[in-house]
Amino acid sequence: MSSKRQLQKESTRKKIIETAYLVYSEQGFNATTATIAKEAGLSHGAIFVHFPSLDELMTCLIEEFGATLTLELHSLVETNKSMEELLRIYLEVLIKHEKFYSRLITERSRLPEEVRMTLANLQSLIAHHFNNVIEREIDKQTVKKIPVHMIFNTWMGLTHYYLLNKDLFSPDTPVLERYREDIISTFLELIKR
Amino acid sequence: MKVCIACGMPMKEVAEYAGGDTSKDYCIYCARPDGSMQSFEEKKAGMIDFIVRTQGFDEKAAAQLAESNMKKLPAWKECFE
Ligand SMILES: [Zn+2]
């Protein structure tokens, strides 16, 4: 295959992934591949040239989403960040992807197992960053001596609660952006020594 | 920037490479005290412990999660064939 065709193939693949991200963000994971093809300006068949099955498309999409998030978090979380800085960075990254992330957590049980695993791995990675910071702050006696997993789960529970009930908390505007300061300051108040 | 072949972590700083050696393909968390890379079983046990400690998941679920993660990493490809 000529390199020009190779490049074109790559760019079509990228276009499909980007369009799928937008379509699923807006319509949820029930959206059809026909819709994605139409939005991407491609024939329906073109999608299956790149992704033989719907599961494959979803898995690739979540993996790329995970890789993006990993990189964004990792590049921002320098060593020696404080708990507050970590929470800010985490919400900053999530705010950028709020719609898509909300779909993932609300529709999780209906996603293929492979996709659910990829999502769980992404959350483990976030837990990894939290663990580094929490352990250091507990050592410095700036954070209460609560088991790391309970601090992490309390934070996840809090942010997910707002995301899952967005229609009640903020029907018209992104919910995390609106409540960011409340969420961060309250959580810090709860765990600080 | 390289990504650790054994756990997938991006290695941005020299200190994140095993033994601070940027010619290595694995990270500091995947190295044994002597600097060699951990075995499949060592890494898997370490990942399970870590998941249980940082997320509080059920041990069986944590094992499944660790395996699904390792399946995608170049260091463990042949362990799943
Ligand atoms: Zn590693």
Short mmCIF file of C-alpha atoms and ligand atoms in Angstrom, two decimals:
data_model
loop_
_atom_site.label_atom_id
_atom_site.label_comp_id
_atom_site.label_asym_id
_atom_site.label_seq_id
_atom_site.Cartn_x
_atom_site.Cartn_y
_atom_site.Cartn_z
CA MET A 1 0.00 0.00 0.00
CA SER A 2 1.34 3.45 -0.83
CA SER A 3 2.07 5.69 2.11
CA LYS A 4 -0.48 8.20 0.85
CA ARG A 5 -3.24 5.61 1.06
CA GLN A 6 -1.95 4.55 4.44
CA LEU A 7 -2.19 8.13 5.65
CA GLN A 8 -5.68 8.48 4.28
CA LYS A 9 -6.73 5.28 5.98
CA GLU A 10 -5.34 6.59 9.27
CA SER A 11 -7.15 9.88 8.93
CA THR A 12 -10.48 8.16 8.17
CA ARG A 13 -10.02 5.96 11.21
CA LYS A 14 -9.31 9.02 13.34
CA LYS A 15 -12.38 10.75 11.92
CA ILE A 16 -14.58 7.78 12.83
CA ILE A 17 -13.27 7.70 16.41
CA GLU A 18 -13.68 11.46 16.85
CA THR A 19 -17.20 11.38 15.43
CA ALA A 20 -18.17 8.38 17.57
CA TYR A 21 -16.95 10.30 20.65
CA LEU A 22 -19.21 13.25 19.77
CA VAL A 23 -22.24 11.17 18.77
CA TYR A 24 -22.07 8.98 21.90
CA SER A 25 -21.58 12.08 24.06
CA GLU A 26 -24.78 13.57 22.68
CA GLN A 27 -26.95 10.50 22.18
CA GLY A 28 -25.54 7.82 24.45
CA PHE A 29 -24.28 4.39 23.46
CA ASN A 30 -27.57 3.44 21.81
CA ALA A 31 -26.60 5.61 18.86
CA THR A 32 -26.21 3.55 15.70
CA THR A 33 -23.17 3.15 13.47
CA ALA A 34 -25.37 4.55 10.68
CA THR A 35 -25.61 7.82 12.61
CA ILE A 36 -21.86 7.89 13.18
CA ALA A 37 -21.24 7.27 9.46
CA LYS A 38 -23.64 10.02 8.46
CA GLU A 39 -22.11 12.54 10.87
CA ALA A 40 -18.61 11.63 9.69
CA GLY A 41 -19.67 12.05 6.06
CA LEU A 42 -18.83 8.43 5.27
CA SER A 43 -20.78 5.51 3.84
CA HIS A 44 -22.04 3.03 6.40
CA GLY A 45 -19.80 0.34 4.92
CA ALA A 46 -16.70 2.49 5.39
CA ILE A 47 -17.00 2.17 9.17
CA PHE A 48 -16.83 -1.62 8.99
CA VAL A 49 -13.73 -1.49 6.83
CA HIS A 50 -11.96 0.08 9.81
CA PHE A 51 -13.88 -1.57 12.65
CA PRO A 52 -15.29 -5.00 11.79
CA SER A 53 -17.71 -4.93 14.73
CA LEU A 54 -19.44 -2.43 16.96
CA ASP A 55 -17.65 -3.88 20.00
CA GLU A 56 -14.35 -3.25 18.31
CA LEU A 57 -15.20 0.37 17.58
CA MET A 58 -16.32 0.94 21.17
CA THR A 59 -13.26 -0.73 22.66
CA CYS A 60 -10.90 1.33 20.47
CA LEU A 61 -12.78 4.49 21.33
CA ILE A 62 -12.65 3.89 25.10
CA GLU A 63 -9.00 2.89 24.89
CA GLU A 64 -8.12 6.08 23.08
CA PHE A 65 -10.21 8.09 25.51
CA GLY A 66 -8.36 6.37 28.35
CA ALA A 67 -4.99 7.09 26.77
CA THR A 68 -5.91 10.77 26.34
CA LEU A 69 -7.06 11.05 29.95
CA THR A 70 -3.98 9.20 31.21
CA LEU A 71 -1.70 11.54 29.39
CA GLU A 72 -3.59 14.66 30.45
CA LEU A 73 -3.58 13.59 34.08
CA HIS A 74 -0.01 12.35 34.06
CA SER A 75 1.37 15.50 32.50
CA LEU A 76 -0.44 17.67 35.03
CA VAL A 77 0.16 15.65 38.16
CA GLU A 78 3.76 16.50 38.88
CA THR A 79 5.37 15.04 41.93
CA ASN A 80 4.69 17.01 45.10
CA LYS A 81 1.28 18.27 44.13
CA SER A 82 -1.03 18.92 47.08
CA MET A 83 -4.38 17.20 47.53
CA GLU A 84 -6.17 20.37 46.50
CA GLU A 85 -4.10 20.68 43.32
CA LEU A 86 -4.81 17.06 42.45
CA LEU A 87 -8.57 17.53 42.91
CA ARG A 88 -8.45 20.64 40.74
CA ILE A 89 -6.53 18.90 37.99
CA TYR A 90 -8.83 15.90 38.11
CA LEU A 91 -11.97 18.01 37.78
CA GLU A 92 -10.34 20.14 35.07
CA VAL A 93 -9.71 17.04 32.95
CA LEU A 94 -13.17 15.64 33.68
CA ILE A 95 -14.89 18.94 32.84
CA LYS A 96 -13.32 18.76 29.40
CA HIS A 97 -14.90 15.35 28.84
CA GLU A 98 -18.00 15.69 31.02
CA LYS A 99 -20.62 14.56 28.52
CA PHE A 100 -18.74 11.49 27.37
CA TYR A 101 -17.64 10.48 30.87
CA SER A 102 -21.24 10.81 32.14
CA ARG A 103 -22.43 8.47 29.39
CA LEU A 104 -19.79 5.97 30.39
CA ILE A 105 -20.80 5.87 34.04
CA THR A 106 -24.59 6.01 33.48
CA GLU A 107 -24.59 3.35 30.75
CA ARG A 108 -21.77 1.23 32.12
CA SER A 109 -23.81 -1.93 32.76
CA ARG A 110 -24.96 -2.03 29.14
CA LEU A 111 -21.47 -1.75 27.66
CA PRO A 112 -19.56 -4.80 26.39
CA GLU A 113 -17.38 -6.46 29.06
CA GLU A 114 -14.14 -5.46 27.32
CA VAL A 115 -15.21 -1.83 27.43
CA ARG A 116 -16.21 -2.07 31.10
CA MET A 117 -12.77 -3.45 31.91
CA THR A 118 -11.06 -0.64 30.04
CA LEU A 119 -13.10 1.88 32.01
CA ALA A 120 -12.26 0.15 35.30
CA ASN A 121 -8.57 0.25 34.40
CA LEU A 122 -8.86 3.94 33.78
CA GLN A 123 -10.31 4.39 37.26
CA SER A 124 -7.46 2.35 38.76
CA LEU A 125 -5.07 4.75 37.17
CA ILE A 126 -6.82 7.70 38.76
CA ALA A 127 -6.69 5.82 42.08
CA HIS A 128 -2.94 5.49 41.57
CA HIS A 129 -2.50 9.27 41.41
CA PHE A 130 -4.74 9.74 44.43
CA ASN A 131 -2.82 7.14 46.40
CA ASN A 132 0.51 8.90 45.86
CA VAL A 133 -0.83 12.21 47.07
CA ILE A 134 -2.98 10.88 49.94
CA GLU A 135 -0.15 8.80 51.40
CA ARG A 136 2.17 11.78 51.38
CA GLU A 137 -0.42 14.05 53.00
CA ILE A 138 -1.25 11.45 55.66
CA ASP A 139 2.49 11.22 56.44
CA LYS A 140 2.66 14.98 56.75
CA GLN A 141 -0.42 14.80 59.00
CA THR A 142 -2.33 17.21 56.79
CA VAL A 143 -4.99 14.62 55.96
CA LYS A 144 -6.87 12.42 58.44
CA LYS A 145 -5.78 8.83 58.79
CA ILE A 146 -8.59 7.28 56.73
CA PRO A 147 -7.92 4.21 54.54
CA VAL A 148 -6.80 5.37 51.08
CA HIS A 149 -9.57 3.50 49.29
CA MET A 150 -12.26 5.15 51.39
CA ILE A 151 -10.92 8.63 50.67
CA PHE A 152 -10.83 7.78 46.98
CA ASN A 153 -14.29 6.15 46.95
CA THR A 154 -15.81 9.08 48.84
CA TRP A 155 -14.44 11.47 46.22
CA MET A 156 -15.64 9.30 43.33
CA GLY A 157 -19.05 8.92 44.98
CA LEU A 158 -19.37 12.66 45.37
CA THR A 159 -18.39 13.59 41.81
CA HIS A 160 -20.41 10.75 40.27
CA TYR A 161 -23.50 11.75 42.28
CA TYR A 162 -23.45 15.18 40.66
CA LEU A 163 -22.85 13.69 37.22
CA LEU A 164 -25.60 11.09 37.58
CA ASN A 165 -28.13 13.69 38.74
CA LYS A 166 -27.12 16.45 36.36
CA ASP A 167 -30.76 16.97 35.31
CA LEU A 168 -31.51 18.05 38.88
CA PHE A 169 -28.31 19.91 39.75
CA SER A 170 -27.69 21.72 36.51
CA PRO A 171 -30.10 20.97 33.68
CA ASP A 172 -28.80 23.66 31.35
CA THR A 173 -25.06 23.97 31.95
CA PRO A 174 -22.22 21.50 32.63
CA VAL A 175 -22.64 20.31 36.20
CA LEU A 176 -19.03 19.88 37.34
CA GLU A 177 -18.02 23.34 36.25
CA ARG A 178 -20.92 24.82 38.17
CA TYR A 179 -20.27 22.98 41.44
CA ARG A 180 -16.50 22.62 41.21
CA GLU A 181 -15.66 24.97 44.09
CA ASP A 182 -18.35 23.50 46.39
CA ILE A 183 -17.22 19.97 45.71
CA ILE A 184 -13.52 20.67 46.20
CA SER A 185 -13.79 22.81 49.32
CA THR A 186 -16.27 20.50 51.05
CA PHE A 187 -14.24 17.40 50.31
CA LEU A 188 -11.05 19.03 51.59
CA GLU A 189 -12.84 20.17 54.73
CA LEU A 190 -13.95 16.59 55.37
CA ILE A 191 -10.55 14.95 55.01
CA LYS A 192 -8.25 17.66 56.37
CA ARG A 193 -6.76 17.28 59.79
CA MET B 1 8.59 9.62 26.25
CA LYS B 2 8.25 5.86 26.68
CA VAL B 3 5.40 3.90 28.22
CA CYS B 4 6.26 1.08 30.63
CA ILE B 5 5.87 -2.27 28.84
CA ALA B 6 4.80 -4.01 32.06
CA CYS B 7 2.18 -1.65 33.51
CA GLY B 8 1.45 0.99 30.86
CA MET B 9 2.56 3.99 32.91
CA PRO B 10 3.96 6.89 30.87
CA MET B 11 7.57 7.52 31.94
CA LYS B 12 8.17 11.22 31.83
CA GLU B 13 10.93 11.74 34.31
CA VAL B 14 14.23 9.88 34.58
CA ALA B 15 13.28 8.87 38.12
CA GLU B 16 10.26 6.97 36.78
CA TYR B 17 12.47 4.52 34.84
CA ALA B 18 13.66 1.37 36.59
CA GLY B 19 16.89 2.28 38.36
CA GLY B 20 16.71 5.75 36.79
CA ASP B 21 17.98 4.15 33.56
CA THR B 22 16.19 5.56 30.49
CA SER B 23 17.38 2.70 28.30
CA LYS B 24 15.05 0.42 30.28
CA ASP B 25 11.54 -0.22 28.93
CA TYR B 26 9.92 -0.71 32.31
CA CYS B 27 9.23 1.61 35.21
CA ILE B 28 10.40 1.84 38.78
CA TYR B 29 7.19 0.16 40.02
CA CYS B 30 7.77 -2.87 37.80
CA ALA B 31 11.38 -3.45 38.85
CA ARG B 32 12.63 -5.83 41.53
CA PRO B 33 15.05 -4.50 44.15
CA ASP B 34 17.94 -5.80 42.00
CA GLY B 35 16.67 -3.81 38.99
CA SER B 36 15.38 -6.72 36.89
CA MET B 37 11.77 -6.75 35.72
CA GLN B 38 9.19 -8.51 37.89
CA SER B 39 7.70 -11.80 36.70
CA PHE B 40 4.11 -12.15 35.50
CA GLU B 41 2.99 -13.64 38.82
CA GLU B 42 4.81 -10.98 40.86
CA LYS B 43 3.33 -8.16 38.84
CA LYS B 44 -0.15 -9.65 38.94
CA ALA B 45 -0.06 -10.10 42.73
CA GLY B 46 1.24 -6.56 43.11
CA MET B 47 -1.54 -5.16 40.94
CA ILE B 48 -4.24 -7.06 42.85
CA ASP B 49 -2.89 -5.79 46.19
CA PHE B 50 -2.75 -2.29 44.84
CA ILE B 51 -6.32 -2.34 43.49
CA VAL B 52 -7.69 -3.73 46.77
CA ARG B 53 -5.77 -1.17 48.82
CA THR B 54 -6.52 1.92 46.71
CA GLN B 55 -10.05 1.12 45.52
CA GLY B 56 -11.35 -1.44 47.99
CA PHE B 57 -12.62 -3.82 45.28
CA ASP B 58 -13.44 -7.47 45.84
CA GLU B 59 -10.33 -9.62 45.44
CA LYS B 60 -11.71 -11.76 42.62
CA ALA B 61 -12.86 -8.68 40.72
CA ALA B 62 -9.45 -7.11 41.29
CA ALA B 63 -7.74 -10.21 39.84
CA GLN B 64 -9.93 -10.03 36.74
CA LEU B 65 -9.15 -6.37 36.38
CA ALA B 66 -5.40 -6.92 36.76
CA GLU B 67 -5.44 -9.63 34.10
CA SER B 68 -7.44 -7.56 31.64
CA ASN B 69 -4.93 -4.77 32.10
CA MET B 70 -1.92 -7.04 31.65
CA LYS B 71 -3.41 -8.62 28.53
CA LYS B 72 -2.89 -5.36 26.68
CA LEU B 73 0.71 -4.81 27.72
CA PRO B 74 3.62 -5.89 25.51
CA ALA B 75 5.57 -7.45 28.38
CA TRP B 76 2.92 -10.12 29.05
CA LYS B 77 1.66 -10.93 25.56
CA GLU B 78 2.97 -14.48 25.51
CA CYS B 79 1.46 -15.23 28.93
CA PHE B 80 -2.00 -15.08 27.36
CA GLU B 81 -1.40 -17.17 24.25
ZN ZN C 1 5.58 -0.25 35.11
#
